[in-house]
mmCIF file with all atom_site columns, C-alpha atoms in Angstrom:
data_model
loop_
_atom_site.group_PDB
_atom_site.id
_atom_site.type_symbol
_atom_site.label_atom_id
_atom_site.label_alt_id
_atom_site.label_comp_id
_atom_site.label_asym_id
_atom_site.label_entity_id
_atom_site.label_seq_id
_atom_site.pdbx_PDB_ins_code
_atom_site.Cartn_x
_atom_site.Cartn_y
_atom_site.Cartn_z
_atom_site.occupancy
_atom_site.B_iso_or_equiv
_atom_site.pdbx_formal_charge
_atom_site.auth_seq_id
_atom_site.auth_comp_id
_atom_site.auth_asym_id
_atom_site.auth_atom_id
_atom_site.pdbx_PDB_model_num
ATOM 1   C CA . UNK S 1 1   ? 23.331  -5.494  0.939   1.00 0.00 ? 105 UNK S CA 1
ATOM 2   C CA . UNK S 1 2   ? 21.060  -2.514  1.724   1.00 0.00 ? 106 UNK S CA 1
ATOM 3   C CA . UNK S 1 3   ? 22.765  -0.064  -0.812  1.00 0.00 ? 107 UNK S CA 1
ATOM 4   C CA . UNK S 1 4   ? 21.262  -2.749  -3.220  1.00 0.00 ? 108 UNK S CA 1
ATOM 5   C CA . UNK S 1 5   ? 18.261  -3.509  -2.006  1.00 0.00 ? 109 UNK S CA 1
ATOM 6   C CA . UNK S 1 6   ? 17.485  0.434   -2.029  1.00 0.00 ? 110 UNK S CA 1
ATOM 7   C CA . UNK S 1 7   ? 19.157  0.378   -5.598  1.00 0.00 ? 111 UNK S CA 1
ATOM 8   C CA . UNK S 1 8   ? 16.573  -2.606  -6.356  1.00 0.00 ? 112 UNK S CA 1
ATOM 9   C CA . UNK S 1 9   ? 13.687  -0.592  -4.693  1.00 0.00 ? 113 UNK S CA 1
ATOM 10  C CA . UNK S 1 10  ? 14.541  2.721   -6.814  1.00 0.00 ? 114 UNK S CA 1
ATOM 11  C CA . UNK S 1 11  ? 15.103  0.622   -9.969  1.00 0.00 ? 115 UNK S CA 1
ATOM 12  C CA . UNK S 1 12  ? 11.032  -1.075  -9.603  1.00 0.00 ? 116 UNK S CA 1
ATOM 13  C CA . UNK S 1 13  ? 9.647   2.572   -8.851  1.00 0.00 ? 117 UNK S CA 1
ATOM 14  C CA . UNK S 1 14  ? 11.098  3.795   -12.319 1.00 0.00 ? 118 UNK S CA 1
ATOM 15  C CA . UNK S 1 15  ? 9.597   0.598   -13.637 1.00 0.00 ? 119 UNK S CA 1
ATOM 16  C CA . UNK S 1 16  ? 6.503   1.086   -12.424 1.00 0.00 ? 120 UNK S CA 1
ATOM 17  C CA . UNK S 1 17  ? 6.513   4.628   -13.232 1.00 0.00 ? 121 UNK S CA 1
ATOM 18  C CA . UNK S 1 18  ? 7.422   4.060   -16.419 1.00 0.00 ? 122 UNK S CA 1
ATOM 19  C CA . UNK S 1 19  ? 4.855   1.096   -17.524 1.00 0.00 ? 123 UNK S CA 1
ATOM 20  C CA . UNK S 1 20  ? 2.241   4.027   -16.070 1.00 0.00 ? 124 UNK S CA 1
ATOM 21  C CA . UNK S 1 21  ? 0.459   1.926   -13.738 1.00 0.00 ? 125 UNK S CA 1
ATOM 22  C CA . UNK S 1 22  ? 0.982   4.521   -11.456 1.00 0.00 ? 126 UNK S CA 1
ATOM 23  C CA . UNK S 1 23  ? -1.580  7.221   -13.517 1.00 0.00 ? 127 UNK S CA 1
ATOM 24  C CA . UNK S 1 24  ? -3.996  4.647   -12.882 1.00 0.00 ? 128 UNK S CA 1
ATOM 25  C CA . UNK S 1 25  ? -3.786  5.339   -9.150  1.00 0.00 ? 129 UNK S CA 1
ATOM 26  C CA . UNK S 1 26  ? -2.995  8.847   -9.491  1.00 0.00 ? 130 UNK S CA 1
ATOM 27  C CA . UNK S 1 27  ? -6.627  9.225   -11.336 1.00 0.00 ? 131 UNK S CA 1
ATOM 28  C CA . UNK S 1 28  ? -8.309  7.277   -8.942  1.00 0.00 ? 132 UNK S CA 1
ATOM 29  C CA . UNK S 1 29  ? -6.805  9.593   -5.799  1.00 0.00 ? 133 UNK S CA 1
ATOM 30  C CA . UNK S 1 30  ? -8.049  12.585  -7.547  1.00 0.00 ? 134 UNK S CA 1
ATOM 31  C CA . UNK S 1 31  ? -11.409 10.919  -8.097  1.00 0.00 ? 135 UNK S CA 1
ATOM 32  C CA . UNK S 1 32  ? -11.532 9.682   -4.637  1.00 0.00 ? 136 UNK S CA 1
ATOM 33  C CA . UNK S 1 33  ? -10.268 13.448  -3.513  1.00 0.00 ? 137 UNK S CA 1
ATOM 34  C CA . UNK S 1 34  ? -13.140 15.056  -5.576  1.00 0.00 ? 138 UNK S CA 1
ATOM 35  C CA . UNK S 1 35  ? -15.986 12.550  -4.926  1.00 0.00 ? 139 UNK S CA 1
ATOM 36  C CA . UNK S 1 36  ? -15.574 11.754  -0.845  1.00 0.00 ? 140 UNK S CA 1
ATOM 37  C CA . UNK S 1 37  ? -13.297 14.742  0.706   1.00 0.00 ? 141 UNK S CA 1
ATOM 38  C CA . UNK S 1 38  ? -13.864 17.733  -1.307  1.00 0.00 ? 142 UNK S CA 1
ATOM 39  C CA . UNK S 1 39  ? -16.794 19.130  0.486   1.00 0.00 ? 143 UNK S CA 1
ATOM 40  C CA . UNK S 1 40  ? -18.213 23.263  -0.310  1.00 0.00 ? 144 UNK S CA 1
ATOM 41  C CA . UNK S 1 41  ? -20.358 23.693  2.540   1.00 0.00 ? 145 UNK S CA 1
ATOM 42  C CA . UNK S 1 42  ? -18.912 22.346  5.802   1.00 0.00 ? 146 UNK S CA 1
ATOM 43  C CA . UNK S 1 43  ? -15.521 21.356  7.198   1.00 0.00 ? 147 UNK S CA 1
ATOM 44  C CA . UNK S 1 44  ? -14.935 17.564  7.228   1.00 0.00 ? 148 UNK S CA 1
ATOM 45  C CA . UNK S 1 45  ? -14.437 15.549  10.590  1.00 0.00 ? 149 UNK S CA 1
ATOM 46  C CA . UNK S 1 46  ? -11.585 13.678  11.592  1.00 0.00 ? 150 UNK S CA 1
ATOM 47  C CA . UNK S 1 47  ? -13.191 10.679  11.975  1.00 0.00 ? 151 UNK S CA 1
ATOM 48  C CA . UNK S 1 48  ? -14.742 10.431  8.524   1.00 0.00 ? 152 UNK S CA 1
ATOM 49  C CA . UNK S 1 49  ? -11.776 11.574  6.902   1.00 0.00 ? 153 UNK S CA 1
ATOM 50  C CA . UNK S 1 50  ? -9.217  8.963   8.632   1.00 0.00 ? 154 UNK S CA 1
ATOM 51  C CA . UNK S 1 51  ? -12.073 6.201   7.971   1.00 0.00 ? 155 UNK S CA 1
ATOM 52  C CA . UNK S 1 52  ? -12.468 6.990   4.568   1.00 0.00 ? 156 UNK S CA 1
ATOM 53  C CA . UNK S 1 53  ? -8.961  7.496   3.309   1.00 0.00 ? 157 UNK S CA 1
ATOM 54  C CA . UNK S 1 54  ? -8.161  4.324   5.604   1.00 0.00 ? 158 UNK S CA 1
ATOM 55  C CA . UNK S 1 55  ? -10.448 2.535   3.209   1.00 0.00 ? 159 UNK S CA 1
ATOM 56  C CA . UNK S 1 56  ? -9.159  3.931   0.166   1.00 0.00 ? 160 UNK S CA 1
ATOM 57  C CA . UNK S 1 57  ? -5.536  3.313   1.271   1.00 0.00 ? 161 UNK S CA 1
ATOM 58  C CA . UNK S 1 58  ? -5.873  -0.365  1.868   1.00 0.00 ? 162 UNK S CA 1
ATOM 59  C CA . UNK S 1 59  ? -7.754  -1.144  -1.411  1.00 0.00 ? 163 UNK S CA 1
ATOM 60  C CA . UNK S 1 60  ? -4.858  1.586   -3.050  1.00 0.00 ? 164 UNK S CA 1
ATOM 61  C CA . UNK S 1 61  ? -2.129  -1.147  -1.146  1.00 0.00 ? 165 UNK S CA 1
ATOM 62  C CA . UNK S 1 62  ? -3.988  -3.948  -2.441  1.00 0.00 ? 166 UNK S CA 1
ATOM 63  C CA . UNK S 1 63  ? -3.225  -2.318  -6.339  1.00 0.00 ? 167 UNK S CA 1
ATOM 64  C CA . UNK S 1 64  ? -0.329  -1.093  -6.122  1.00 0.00 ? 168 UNK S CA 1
ATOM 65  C CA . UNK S 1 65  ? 0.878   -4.596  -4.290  1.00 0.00 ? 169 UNK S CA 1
ATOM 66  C CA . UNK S 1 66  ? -0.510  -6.882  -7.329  1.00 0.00 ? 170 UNK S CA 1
ATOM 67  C CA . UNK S 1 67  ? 0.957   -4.260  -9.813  1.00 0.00 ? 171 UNK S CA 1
ATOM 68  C CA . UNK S 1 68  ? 4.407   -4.131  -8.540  1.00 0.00 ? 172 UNK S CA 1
ATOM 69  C CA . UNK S 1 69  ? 4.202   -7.978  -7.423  1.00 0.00 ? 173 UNK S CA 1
ATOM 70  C CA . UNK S 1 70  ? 3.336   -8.682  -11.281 1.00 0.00 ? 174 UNK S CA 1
ATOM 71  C CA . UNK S 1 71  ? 6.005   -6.111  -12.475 1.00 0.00 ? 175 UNK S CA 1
ATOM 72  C CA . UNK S 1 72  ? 8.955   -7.778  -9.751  1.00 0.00 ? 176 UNK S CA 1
ATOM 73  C CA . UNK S 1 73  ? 7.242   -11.918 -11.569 1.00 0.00 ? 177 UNK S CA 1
ATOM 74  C CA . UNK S 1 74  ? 8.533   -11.299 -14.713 1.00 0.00 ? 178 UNK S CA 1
ATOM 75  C CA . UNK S 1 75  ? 11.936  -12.793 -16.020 1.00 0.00 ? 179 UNK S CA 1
ATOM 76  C CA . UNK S 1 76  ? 13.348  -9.755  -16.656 1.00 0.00 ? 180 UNK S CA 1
ATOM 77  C CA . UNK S 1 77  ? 13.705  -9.052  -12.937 1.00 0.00 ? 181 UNK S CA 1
ATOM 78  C CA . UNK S 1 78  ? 15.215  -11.967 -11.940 1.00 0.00 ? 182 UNK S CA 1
ATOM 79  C CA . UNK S 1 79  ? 18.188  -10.869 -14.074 1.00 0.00 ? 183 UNK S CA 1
ATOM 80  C CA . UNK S 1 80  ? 18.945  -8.520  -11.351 1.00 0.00 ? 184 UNK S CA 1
ATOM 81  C CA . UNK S 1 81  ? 19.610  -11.616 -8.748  1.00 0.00 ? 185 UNK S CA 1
ATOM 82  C CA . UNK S 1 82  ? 22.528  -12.719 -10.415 1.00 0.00 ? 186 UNK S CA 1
ATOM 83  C CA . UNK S 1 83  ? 24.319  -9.462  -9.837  1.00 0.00 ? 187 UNK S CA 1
ATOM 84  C CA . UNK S 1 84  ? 24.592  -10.282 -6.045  1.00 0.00 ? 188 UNK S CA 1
ATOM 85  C CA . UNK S 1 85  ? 20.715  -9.543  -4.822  1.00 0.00 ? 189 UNK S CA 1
ATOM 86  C CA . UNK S 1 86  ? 19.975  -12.318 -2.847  1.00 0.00 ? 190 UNK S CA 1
ATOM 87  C CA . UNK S 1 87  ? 16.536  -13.478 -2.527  1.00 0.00 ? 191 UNK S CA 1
ATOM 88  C CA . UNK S 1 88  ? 15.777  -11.971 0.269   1.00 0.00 ? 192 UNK S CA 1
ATOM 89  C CA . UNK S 1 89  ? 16.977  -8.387  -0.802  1.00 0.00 ? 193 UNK S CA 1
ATOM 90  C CA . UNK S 1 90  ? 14.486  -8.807  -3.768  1.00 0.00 ? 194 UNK S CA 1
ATOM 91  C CA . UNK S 1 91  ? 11.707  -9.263  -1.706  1.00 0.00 ? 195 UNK S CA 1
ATOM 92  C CA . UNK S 1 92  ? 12.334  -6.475  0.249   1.00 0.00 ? 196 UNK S CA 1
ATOM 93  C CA . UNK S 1 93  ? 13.485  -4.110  -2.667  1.00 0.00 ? 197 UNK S CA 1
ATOM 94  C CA . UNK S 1 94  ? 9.505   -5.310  -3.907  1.00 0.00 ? 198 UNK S CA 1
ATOM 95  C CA . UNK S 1 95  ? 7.816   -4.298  -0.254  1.00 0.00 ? 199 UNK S CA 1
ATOM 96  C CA . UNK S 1 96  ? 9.577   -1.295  -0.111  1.00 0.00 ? 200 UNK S CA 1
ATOM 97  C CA . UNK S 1 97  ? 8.299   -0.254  -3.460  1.00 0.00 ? 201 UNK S CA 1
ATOM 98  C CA . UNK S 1 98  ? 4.933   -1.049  -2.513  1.00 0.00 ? 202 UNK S CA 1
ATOM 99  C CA . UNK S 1 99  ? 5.343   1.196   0.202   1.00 0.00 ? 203 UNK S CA 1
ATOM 100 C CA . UNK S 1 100 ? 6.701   4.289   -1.189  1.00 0.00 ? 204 UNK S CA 1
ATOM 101 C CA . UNK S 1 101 ? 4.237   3.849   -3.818  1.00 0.00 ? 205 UNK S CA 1
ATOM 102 C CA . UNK S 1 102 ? 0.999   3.767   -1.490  1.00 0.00 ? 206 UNK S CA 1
ATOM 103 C CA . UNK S 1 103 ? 2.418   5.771   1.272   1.00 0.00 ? 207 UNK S CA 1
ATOM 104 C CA . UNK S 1 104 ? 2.985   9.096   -1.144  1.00 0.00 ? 208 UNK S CA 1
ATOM 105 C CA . UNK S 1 105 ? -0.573  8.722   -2.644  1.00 0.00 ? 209 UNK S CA 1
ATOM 106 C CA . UNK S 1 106 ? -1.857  8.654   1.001   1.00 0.00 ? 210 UNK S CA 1
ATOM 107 C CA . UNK S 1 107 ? 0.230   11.843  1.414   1.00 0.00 ? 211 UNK S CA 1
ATOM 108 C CA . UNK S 1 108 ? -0.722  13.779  -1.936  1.00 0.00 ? 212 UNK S CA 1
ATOM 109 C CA . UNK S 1 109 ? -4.313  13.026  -0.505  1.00 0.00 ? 213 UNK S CA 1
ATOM 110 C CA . UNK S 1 110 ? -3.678  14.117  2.835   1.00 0.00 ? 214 UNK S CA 1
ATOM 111 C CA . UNK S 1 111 ? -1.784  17.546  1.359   1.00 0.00 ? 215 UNK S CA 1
ATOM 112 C CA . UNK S 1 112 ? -4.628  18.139  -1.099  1.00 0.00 ? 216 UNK S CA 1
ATOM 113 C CA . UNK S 1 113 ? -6.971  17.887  2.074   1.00 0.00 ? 217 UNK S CA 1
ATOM 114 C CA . UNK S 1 114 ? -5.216  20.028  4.233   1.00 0.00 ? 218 UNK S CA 1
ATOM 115 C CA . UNK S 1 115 ? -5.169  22.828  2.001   1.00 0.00 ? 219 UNK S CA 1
ATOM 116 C CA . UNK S 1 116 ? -8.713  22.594  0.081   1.00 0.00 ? 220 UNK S CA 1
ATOM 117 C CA . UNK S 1 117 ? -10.975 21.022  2.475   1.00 0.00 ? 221 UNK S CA 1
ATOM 118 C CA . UNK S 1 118 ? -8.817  21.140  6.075   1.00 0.00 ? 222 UNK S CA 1
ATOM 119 C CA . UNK S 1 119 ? -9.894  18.660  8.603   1.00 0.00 ? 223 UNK S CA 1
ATOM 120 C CA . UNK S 1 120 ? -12.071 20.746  11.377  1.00 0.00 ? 224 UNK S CA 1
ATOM 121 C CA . UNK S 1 121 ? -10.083 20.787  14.563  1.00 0.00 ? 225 UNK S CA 1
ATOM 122 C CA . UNK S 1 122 ? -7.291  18.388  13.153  1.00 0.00 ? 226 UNK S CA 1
ATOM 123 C CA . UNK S 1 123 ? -3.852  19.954  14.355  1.00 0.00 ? 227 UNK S CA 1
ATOM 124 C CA . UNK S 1 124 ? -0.342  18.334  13.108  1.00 0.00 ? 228 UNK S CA 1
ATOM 125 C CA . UNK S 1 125 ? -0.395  16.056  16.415  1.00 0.00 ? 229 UNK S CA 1
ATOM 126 C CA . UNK S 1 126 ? -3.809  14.374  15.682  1.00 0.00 ? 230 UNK S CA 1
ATOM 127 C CA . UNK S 1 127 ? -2.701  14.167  12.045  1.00 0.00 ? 231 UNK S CA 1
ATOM 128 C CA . UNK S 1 128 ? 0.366   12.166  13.027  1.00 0.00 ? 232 UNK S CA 1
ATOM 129 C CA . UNK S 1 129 ? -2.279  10.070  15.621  1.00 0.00 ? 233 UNK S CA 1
ATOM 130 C CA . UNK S 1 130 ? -4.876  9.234   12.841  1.00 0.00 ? 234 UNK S CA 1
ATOM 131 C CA . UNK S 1 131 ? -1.805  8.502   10.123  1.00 0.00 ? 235 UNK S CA 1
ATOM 132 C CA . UNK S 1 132 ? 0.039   5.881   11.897  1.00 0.00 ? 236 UNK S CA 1
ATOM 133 C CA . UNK S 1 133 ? -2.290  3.232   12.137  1.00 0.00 ? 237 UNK S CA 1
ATOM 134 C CA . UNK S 1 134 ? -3.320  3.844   8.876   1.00 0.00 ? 238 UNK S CA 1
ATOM 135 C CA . UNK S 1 135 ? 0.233   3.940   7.422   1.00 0.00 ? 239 UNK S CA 1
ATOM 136 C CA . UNK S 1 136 ? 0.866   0.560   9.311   1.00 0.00 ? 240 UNK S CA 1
ATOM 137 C CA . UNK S 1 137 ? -2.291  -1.297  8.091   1.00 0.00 ? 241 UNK S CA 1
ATOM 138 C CA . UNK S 1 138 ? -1.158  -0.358  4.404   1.00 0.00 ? 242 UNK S CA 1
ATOM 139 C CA . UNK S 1 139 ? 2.240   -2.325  5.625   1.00 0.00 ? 243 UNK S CA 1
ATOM 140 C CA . UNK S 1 140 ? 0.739   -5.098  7.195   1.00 0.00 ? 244 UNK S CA 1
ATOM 141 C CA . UNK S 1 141 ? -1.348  -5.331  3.971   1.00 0.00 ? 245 UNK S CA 1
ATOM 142 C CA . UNK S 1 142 ? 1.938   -5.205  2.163   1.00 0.00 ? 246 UNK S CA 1
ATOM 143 C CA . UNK S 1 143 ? 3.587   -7.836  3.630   1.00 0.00 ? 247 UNK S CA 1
ATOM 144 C CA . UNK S 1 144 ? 0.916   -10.012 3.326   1.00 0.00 ? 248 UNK S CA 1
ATOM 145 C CA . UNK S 1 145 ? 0.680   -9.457  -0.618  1.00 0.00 ? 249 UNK S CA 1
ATOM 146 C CA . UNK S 1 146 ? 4.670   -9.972  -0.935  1.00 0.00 ? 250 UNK S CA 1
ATOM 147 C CA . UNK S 1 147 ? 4.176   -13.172 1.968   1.00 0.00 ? 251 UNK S CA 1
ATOM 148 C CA . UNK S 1 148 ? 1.267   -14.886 -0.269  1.00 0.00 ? 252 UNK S CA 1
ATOM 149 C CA . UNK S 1 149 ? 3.237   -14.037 -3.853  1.00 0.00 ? 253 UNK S CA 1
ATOM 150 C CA . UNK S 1 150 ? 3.477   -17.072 -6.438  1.00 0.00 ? 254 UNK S CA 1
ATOM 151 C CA . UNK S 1 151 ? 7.174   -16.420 -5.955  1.00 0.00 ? 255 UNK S CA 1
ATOM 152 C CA . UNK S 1 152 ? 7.331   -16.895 -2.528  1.00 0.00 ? 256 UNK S CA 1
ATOM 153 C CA . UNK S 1 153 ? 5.577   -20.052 -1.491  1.00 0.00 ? 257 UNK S CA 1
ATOM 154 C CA . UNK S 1 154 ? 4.208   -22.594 -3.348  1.00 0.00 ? 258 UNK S CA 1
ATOM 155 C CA . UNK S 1 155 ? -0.154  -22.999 -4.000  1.00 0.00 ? 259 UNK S CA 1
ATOM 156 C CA . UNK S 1 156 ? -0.048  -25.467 -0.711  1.00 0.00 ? 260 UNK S CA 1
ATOM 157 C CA . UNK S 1 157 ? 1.707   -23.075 1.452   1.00 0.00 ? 261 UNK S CA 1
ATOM 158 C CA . UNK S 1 158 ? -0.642  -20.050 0.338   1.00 0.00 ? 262 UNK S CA 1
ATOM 159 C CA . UNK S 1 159 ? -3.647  -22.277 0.918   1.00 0.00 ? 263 UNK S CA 1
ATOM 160 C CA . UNK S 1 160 ? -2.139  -23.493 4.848   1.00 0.00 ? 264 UNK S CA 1
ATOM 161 C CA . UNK S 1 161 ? -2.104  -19.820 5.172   1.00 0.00 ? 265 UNK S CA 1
ATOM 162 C CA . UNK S 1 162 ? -5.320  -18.465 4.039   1.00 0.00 ? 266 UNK S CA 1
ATOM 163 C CA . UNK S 1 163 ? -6.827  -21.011 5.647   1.00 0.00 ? 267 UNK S CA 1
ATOM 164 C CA . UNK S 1 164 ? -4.868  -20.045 9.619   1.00 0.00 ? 268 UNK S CA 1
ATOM 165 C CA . UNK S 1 165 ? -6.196  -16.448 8.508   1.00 0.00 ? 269 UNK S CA 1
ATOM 166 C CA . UNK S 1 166 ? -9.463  -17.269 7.982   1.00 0.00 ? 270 UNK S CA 1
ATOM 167 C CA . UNK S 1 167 ? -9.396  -19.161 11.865  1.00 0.00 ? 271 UNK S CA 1
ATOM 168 C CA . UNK S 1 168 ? -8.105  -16.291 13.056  1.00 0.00 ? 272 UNK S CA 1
ATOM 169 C CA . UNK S 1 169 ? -10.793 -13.823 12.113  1.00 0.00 ? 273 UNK S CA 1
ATOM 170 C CA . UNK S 1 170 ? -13.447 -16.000 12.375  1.00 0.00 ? 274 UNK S CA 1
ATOM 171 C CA . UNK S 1 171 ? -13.392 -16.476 15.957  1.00 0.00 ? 275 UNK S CA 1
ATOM 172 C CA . UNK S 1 172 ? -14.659 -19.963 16.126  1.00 0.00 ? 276 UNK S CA 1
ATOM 173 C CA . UNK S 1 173 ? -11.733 -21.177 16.866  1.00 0.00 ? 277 UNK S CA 1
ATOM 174 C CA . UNK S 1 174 ? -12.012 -20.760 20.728  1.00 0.00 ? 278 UNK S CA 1
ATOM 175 C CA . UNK S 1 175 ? -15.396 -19.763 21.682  1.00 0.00 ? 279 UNK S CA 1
ATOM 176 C CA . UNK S 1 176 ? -18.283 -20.591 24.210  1.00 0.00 ? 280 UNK S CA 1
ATOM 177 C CA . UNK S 1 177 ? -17.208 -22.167 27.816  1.00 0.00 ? 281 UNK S CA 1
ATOM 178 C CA . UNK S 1 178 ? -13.676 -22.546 26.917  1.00 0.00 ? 282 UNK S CA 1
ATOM 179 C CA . UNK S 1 179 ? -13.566 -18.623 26.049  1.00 0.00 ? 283 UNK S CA 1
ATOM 180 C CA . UNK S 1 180 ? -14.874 -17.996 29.156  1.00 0.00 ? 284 UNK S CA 1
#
């Protein structure tokens, strides 16, 4: 089952790769790279650099998950269930797509920052600090794409949802005397 689910997940990245929706975000890192990190003068800080690229990452997730999402809806790809991919396994073969996909740009932009622009008084340690939670909000972003796909639950469902999300971060929900 995971031999083809990771067969599934290399088969959508040569997809992907191949319909070139991935120059698209290849342009926009080097854009993003020359507009907001490549600096002449002065040495950038950690915190702007993990607060930008966190930025750019999730809105790069937020592509790259309605690209593959759109490339994985298409009849073609359901062919591939009948060959013993379970549900399930398709999903996942999707996510981890999206993954490899967002996670590399995040780490051509980190490489191209290291060695044009470093970080000022970044060492490998605080790299690895700053790119976990980053690298974990692009998943939870991820999951939440593949979780609120057509594919995956019905226009009711993905309403329900939205609408416990929205509670959530509103914090209305329990407020005033009872929240203290």
């Amino acid at each position: 089952m995971i031999a083809r689910t990771l067969r599934f997940t290399q088969f959508t990245l040569i997809e992907y790769a191949r319909s070139a929706r991935i120059l698209i975000e290849l342009i926009a890192s080097v854009i993003f790279f020359y507009i907001f990190l490549r600096r002449w003068t002065s040495a950038l800080q950690p915190e702007y650099f993990f607060s930008v690229v966190g930025i750019f990452s999730l809105a790069l997730g937020f592509y790259t998950s309605t690209s593959i999402l759109s490339l994985g809806d298409r009849p073609q790809g359901y062919l591939l269930l009948a060959r013993r991919l379970g549900r399930g396994g398709y999903l996942v073969g999707l996510y981890l797509a999206i993954l490899a996909v967002a996670w590399s740009i995040y780490g051509l932009i980190s490489l191209a920052t290291a060695f044009y622009n470093p970080v000022a008084g970044l060492t490998l340690g605080g790299w690895v600090l700053g790119t976990v939670p980053l690298l974990l909000n692009v998943a939870l972003l991820a999951a939440m794409m593949v979780l609120m796909a057509p594919m995956v639950l019905p226009a009711g469902m993905r309403l329900v949802l939205l609408a416990l999300i929205a509670i959530a971060f509103s914090g209305g929900l329990i407020g005033g005397q009872t929240l203290a």
